CSV table of C-alpha atoms in Angstrom, one decimal:
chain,number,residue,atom,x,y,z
A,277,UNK,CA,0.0,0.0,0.0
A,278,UNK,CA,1.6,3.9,-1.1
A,279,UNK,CA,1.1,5.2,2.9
A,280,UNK,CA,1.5,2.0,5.2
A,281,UNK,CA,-0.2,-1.2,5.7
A,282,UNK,CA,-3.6,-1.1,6.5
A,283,UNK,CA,-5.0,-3.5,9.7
A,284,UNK,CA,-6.7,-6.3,9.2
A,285,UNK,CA,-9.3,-8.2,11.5
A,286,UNK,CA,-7.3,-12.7,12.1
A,287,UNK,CA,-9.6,-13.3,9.3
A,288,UNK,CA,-7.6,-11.4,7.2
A,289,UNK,CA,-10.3,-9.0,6.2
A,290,UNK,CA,-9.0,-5.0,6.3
A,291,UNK,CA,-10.6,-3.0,9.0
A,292,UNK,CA,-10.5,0.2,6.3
A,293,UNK,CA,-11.8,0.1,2.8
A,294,UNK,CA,-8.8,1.1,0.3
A,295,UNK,CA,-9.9,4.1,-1.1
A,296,UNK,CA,-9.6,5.1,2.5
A,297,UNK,CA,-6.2,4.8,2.2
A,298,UNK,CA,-3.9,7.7,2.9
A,299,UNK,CA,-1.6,8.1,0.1
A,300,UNK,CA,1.7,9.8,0.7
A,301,UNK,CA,3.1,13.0,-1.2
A,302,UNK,CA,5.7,11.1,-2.9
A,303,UNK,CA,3.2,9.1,-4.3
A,304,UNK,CA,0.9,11.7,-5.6
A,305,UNK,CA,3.5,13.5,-7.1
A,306,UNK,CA,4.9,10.2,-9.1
A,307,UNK,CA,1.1,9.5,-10.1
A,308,UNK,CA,0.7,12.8,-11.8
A,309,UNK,CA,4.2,12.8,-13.3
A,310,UNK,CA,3.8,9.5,-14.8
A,311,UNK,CA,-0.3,11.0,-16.2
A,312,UNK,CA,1.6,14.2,-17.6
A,313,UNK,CA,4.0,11.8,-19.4
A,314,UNK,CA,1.1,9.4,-20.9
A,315,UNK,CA,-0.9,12.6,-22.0
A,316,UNK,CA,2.0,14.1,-23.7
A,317,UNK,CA,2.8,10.8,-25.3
A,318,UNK,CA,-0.3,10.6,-26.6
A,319,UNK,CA,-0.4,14.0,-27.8
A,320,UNK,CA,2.5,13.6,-29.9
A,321,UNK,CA,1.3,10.6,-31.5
A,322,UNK,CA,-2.0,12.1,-32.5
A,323,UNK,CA,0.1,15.5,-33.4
A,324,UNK,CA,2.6,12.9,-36.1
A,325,UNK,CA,-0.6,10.9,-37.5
A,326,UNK,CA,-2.1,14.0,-38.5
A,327,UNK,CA,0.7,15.3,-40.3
A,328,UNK,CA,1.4,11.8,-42.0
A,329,UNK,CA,-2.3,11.7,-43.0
A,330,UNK,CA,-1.9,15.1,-44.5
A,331,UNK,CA,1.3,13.8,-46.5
A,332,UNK,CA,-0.9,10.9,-47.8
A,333,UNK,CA,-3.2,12.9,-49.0
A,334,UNK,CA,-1.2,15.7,-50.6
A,335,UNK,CA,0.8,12.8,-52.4
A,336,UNK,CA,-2.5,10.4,-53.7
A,337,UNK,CA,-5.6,12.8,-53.3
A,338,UNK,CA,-8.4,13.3,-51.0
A,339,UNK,CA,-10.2,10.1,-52.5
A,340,UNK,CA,-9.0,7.1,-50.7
A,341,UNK,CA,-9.8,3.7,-50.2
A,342,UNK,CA,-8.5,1.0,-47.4
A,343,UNK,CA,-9.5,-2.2,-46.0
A,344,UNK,CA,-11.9,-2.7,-43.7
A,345,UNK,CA,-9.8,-4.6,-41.4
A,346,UNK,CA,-10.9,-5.9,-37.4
A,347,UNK,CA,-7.8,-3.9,-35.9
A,348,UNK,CA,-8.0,-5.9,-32.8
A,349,UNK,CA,-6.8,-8.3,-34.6
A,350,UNK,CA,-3.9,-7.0,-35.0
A,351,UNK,CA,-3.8,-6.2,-31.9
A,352,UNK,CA,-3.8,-10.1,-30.5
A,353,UNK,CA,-1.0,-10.6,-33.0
A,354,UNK,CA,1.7,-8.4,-32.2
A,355,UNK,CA,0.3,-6.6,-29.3
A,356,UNK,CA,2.4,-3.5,-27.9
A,357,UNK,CA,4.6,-2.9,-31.0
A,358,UNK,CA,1.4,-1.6,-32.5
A,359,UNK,CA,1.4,1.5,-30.2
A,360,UNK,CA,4.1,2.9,-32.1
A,361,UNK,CA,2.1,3.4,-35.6
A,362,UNK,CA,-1.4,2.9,-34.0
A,363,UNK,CA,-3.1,2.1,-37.1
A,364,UNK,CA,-6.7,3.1,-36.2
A,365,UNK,CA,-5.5,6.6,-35.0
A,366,UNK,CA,-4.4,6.8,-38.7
A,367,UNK,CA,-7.4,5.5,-40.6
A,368,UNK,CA,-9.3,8.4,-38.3
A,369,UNK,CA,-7.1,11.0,-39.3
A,370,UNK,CA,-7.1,10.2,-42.7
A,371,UNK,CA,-10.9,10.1,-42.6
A,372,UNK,CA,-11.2,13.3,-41.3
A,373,UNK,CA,-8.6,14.8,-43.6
A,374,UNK,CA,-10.3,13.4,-46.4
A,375,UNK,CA,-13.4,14.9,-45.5
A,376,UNK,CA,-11.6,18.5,-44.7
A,377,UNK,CA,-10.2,18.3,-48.5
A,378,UNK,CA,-13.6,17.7,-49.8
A,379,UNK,CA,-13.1,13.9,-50.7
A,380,UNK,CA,-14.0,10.6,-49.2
A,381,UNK,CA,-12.4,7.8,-47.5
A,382,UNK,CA,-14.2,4.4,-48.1
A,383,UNK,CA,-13.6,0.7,-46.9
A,384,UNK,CA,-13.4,-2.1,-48.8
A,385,UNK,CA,-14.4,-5.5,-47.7
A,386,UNK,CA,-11.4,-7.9,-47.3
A,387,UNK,CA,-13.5,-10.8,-47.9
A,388,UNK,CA,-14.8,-9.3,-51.2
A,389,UNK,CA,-11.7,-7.8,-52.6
A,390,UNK,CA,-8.6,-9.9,-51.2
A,391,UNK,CA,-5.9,-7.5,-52.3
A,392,UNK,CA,-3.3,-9.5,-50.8
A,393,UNK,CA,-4.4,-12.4,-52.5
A,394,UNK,CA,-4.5,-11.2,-56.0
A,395,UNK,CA,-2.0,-10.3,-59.0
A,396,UNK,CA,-2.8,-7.1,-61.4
A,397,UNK,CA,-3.2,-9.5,-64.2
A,398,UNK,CA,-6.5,-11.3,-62.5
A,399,UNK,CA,-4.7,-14.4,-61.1
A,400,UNK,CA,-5.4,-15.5,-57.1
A,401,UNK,CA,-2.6,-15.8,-55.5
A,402,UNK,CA,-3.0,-17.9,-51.9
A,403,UNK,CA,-0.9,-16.6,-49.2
A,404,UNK,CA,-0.5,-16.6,-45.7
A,405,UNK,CA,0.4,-13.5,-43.4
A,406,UNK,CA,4.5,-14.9,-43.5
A,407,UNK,CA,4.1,-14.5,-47.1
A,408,UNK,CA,5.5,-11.1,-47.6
A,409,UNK,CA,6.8,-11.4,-51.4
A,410,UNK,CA,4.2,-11.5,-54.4
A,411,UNK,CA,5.0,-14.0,-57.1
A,412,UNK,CA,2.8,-14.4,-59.7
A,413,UNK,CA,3.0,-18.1,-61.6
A,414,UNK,CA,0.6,-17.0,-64.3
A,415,UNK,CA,2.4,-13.6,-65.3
A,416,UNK,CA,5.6,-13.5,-63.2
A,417,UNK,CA,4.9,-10.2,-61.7
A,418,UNK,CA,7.1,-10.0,-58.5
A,419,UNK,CA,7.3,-7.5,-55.6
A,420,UNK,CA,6.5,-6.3,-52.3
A,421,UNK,CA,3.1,-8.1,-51.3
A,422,UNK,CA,1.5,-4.7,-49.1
A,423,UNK,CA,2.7,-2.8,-52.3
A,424,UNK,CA,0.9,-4.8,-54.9
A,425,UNK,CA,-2.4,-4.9,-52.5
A,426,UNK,CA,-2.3,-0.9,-52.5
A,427,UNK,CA,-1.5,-1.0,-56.4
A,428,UNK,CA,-4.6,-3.2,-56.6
A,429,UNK,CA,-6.7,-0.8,-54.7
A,430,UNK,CA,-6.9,1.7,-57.2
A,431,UNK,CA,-9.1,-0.9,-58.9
A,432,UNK,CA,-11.6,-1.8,-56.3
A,433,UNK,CA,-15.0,-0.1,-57.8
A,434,UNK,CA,-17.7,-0.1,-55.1
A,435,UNK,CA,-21.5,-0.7,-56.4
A,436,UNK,CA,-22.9,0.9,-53.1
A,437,UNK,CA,-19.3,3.2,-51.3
A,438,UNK,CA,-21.7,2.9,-48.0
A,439,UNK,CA,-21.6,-0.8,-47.8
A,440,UNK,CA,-18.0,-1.9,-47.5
A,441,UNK,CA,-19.3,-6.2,-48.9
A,442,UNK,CA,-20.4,-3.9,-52.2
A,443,UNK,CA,-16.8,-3.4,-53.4
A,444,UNK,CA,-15.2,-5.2,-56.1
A,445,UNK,CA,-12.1,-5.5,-57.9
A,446,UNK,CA,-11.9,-4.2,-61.7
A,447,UNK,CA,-9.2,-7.1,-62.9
A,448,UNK,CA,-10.1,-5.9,-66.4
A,449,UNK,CA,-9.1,-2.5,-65.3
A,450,UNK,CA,-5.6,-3.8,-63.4
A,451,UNK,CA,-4.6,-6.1,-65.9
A,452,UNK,CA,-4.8,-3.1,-68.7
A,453,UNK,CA,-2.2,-0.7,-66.4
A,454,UNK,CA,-0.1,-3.9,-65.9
A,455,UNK,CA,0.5,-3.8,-69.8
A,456,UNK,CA,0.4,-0.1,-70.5
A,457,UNK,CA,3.1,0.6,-67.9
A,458,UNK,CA,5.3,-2.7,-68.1
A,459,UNK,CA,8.3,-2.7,-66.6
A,460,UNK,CA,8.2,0.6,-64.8
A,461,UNK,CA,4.9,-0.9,-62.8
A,462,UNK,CA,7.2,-3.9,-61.9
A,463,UNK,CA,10.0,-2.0,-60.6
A,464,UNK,CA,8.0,0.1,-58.5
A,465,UNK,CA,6.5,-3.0,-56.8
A,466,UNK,CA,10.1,-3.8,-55.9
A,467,UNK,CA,10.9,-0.9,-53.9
A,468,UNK,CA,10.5,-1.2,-50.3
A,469,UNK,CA,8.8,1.1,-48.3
A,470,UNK,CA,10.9,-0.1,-44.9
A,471,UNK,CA,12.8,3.2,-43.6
A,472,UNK,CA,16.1,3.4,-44.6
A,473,UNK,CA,18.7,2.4,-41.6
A,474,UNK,CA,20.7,5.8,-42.3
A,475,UNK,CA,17.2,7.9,-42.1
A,476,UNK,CA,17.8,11.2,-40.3
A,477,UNK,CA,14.6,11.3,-38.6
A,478,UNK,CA,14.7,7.8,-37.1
A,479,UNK,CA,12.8,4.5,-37.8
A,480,UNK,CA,9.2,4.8,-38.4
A,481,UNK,CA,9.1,8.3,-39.6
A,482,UNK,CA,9.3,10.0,-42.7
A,483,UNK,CA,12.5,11.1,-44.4
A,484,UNK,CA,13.1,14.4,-45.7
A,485,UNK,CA,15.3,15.0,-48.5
A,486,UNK,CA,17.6,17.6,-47.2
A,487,UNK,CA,18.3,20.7,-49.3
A,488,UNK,CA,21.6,21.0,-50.6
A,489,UNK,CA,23.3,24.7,-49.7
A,490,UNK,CA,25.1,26.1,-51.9
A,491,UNK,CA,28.8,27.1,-51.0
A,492,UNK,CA,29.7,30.3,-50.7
A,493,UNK,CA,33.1,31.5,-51.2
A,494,UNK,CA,34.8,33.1,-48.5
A,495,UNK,CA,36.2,36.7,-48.9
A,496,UNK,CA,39.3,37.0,-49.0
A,497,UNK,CA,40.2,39.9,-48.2
């Protein structure tokens, strides 16, 4: 107990209900130290997912589509390390930023789409959640698996955008930019979009692309 035991009647029963309990200064202060730290922590993560949700959409558009994914899911899998991207925090921001840039953000059903589990050219492609490289045996398109799910969502058309089982993906429509843009399409699946181990700003955040100064010649006299 934070100020002292408390007594306790032979049957082991307390004599004084705990939120009776006297709680030293020490204690207090460590308590509200330790809430001032979680509030600011939070803060800043809210603060950095608005700021990447406005980077998405400056780079792709205020019209945006994403998977309507359980998140707690997630969550059973890999637990804590989810607290540092907090991927529901995200899908609000971008939401509301949508909104704010007069678009839309709309879900997809995974059960009705399967990005992750289809090529460009049409082609199901089974894989499990180890399987992070796409290989395509009917057209040999190869790259990043969350890249060629994202590359796929440009194609999901939705018959009703309020009812998230109503989407669909346009293969006819996928398959066409896989042949217009060839090998450029192919190469861009390659890339990763892992941060780079010599990022400035630190794993998990964005990396700016520092301006270069121009020298400036000292005077000599």
């Amino acid at each position: 107990m934070p100020g002292g035991a408390r007594a306790a009647r032979v049957d082991g029963v307390p004599k004084q209900a705990f939120r009776r309990d006297r709680i030293s200064t020490g204690y207090r202060e460590l308590r509200a130290r330790q809430a001032e730290a979680a509030a600011s922590a939070a803060e800043h993560r809210r603060h950095r997912t608005r700021l990447l949700a406005r980077q998405i959409i400056a780079a792709h558009g205020p019209a945006l589509v994403v998977e309507d994914c359980d998140i707690r899911t997630w969550y059973r899998l890999w637990g804590k390390r989810l607290s540092q991207t907090t991927p529901g925090l995200l899908i609000s921001a971008l939401e509301r930023e949508c909104q704010a840039a007069g678009g839309r953000l709309v879900r997809a059903s995974t059960w009705s789409t399967a990005l992750s589990q289809h090529c460009l050219c049409g082609e199901r492609m089974k894989k499990t959640l180890r399987d992070r490289e796409h290989k395509c045996i009917a057209c040999g398109l190869t790259g990043k698996r969350d890249l060629v799910s994202a590359a796929l969502a440009a194609f999901v058309r939705f018959t009703d955008v309020d009812d998230s089982k109503a989407a669909y993906l346009d293969t006819t429509a996928s398959r066409h930019a896989q042949i217009t843009f060839s090998e450029g399409l192919e190469e861009a699946l390659r890339e990763s979009t892992a941060p780079s181990q010599t990022t400035a700003c630190g794993a998990g955040r964005v990396a700016v692309p520092r301006q270069r100064r121009t020298a400036v010649p000292s005077n000599p006299g």
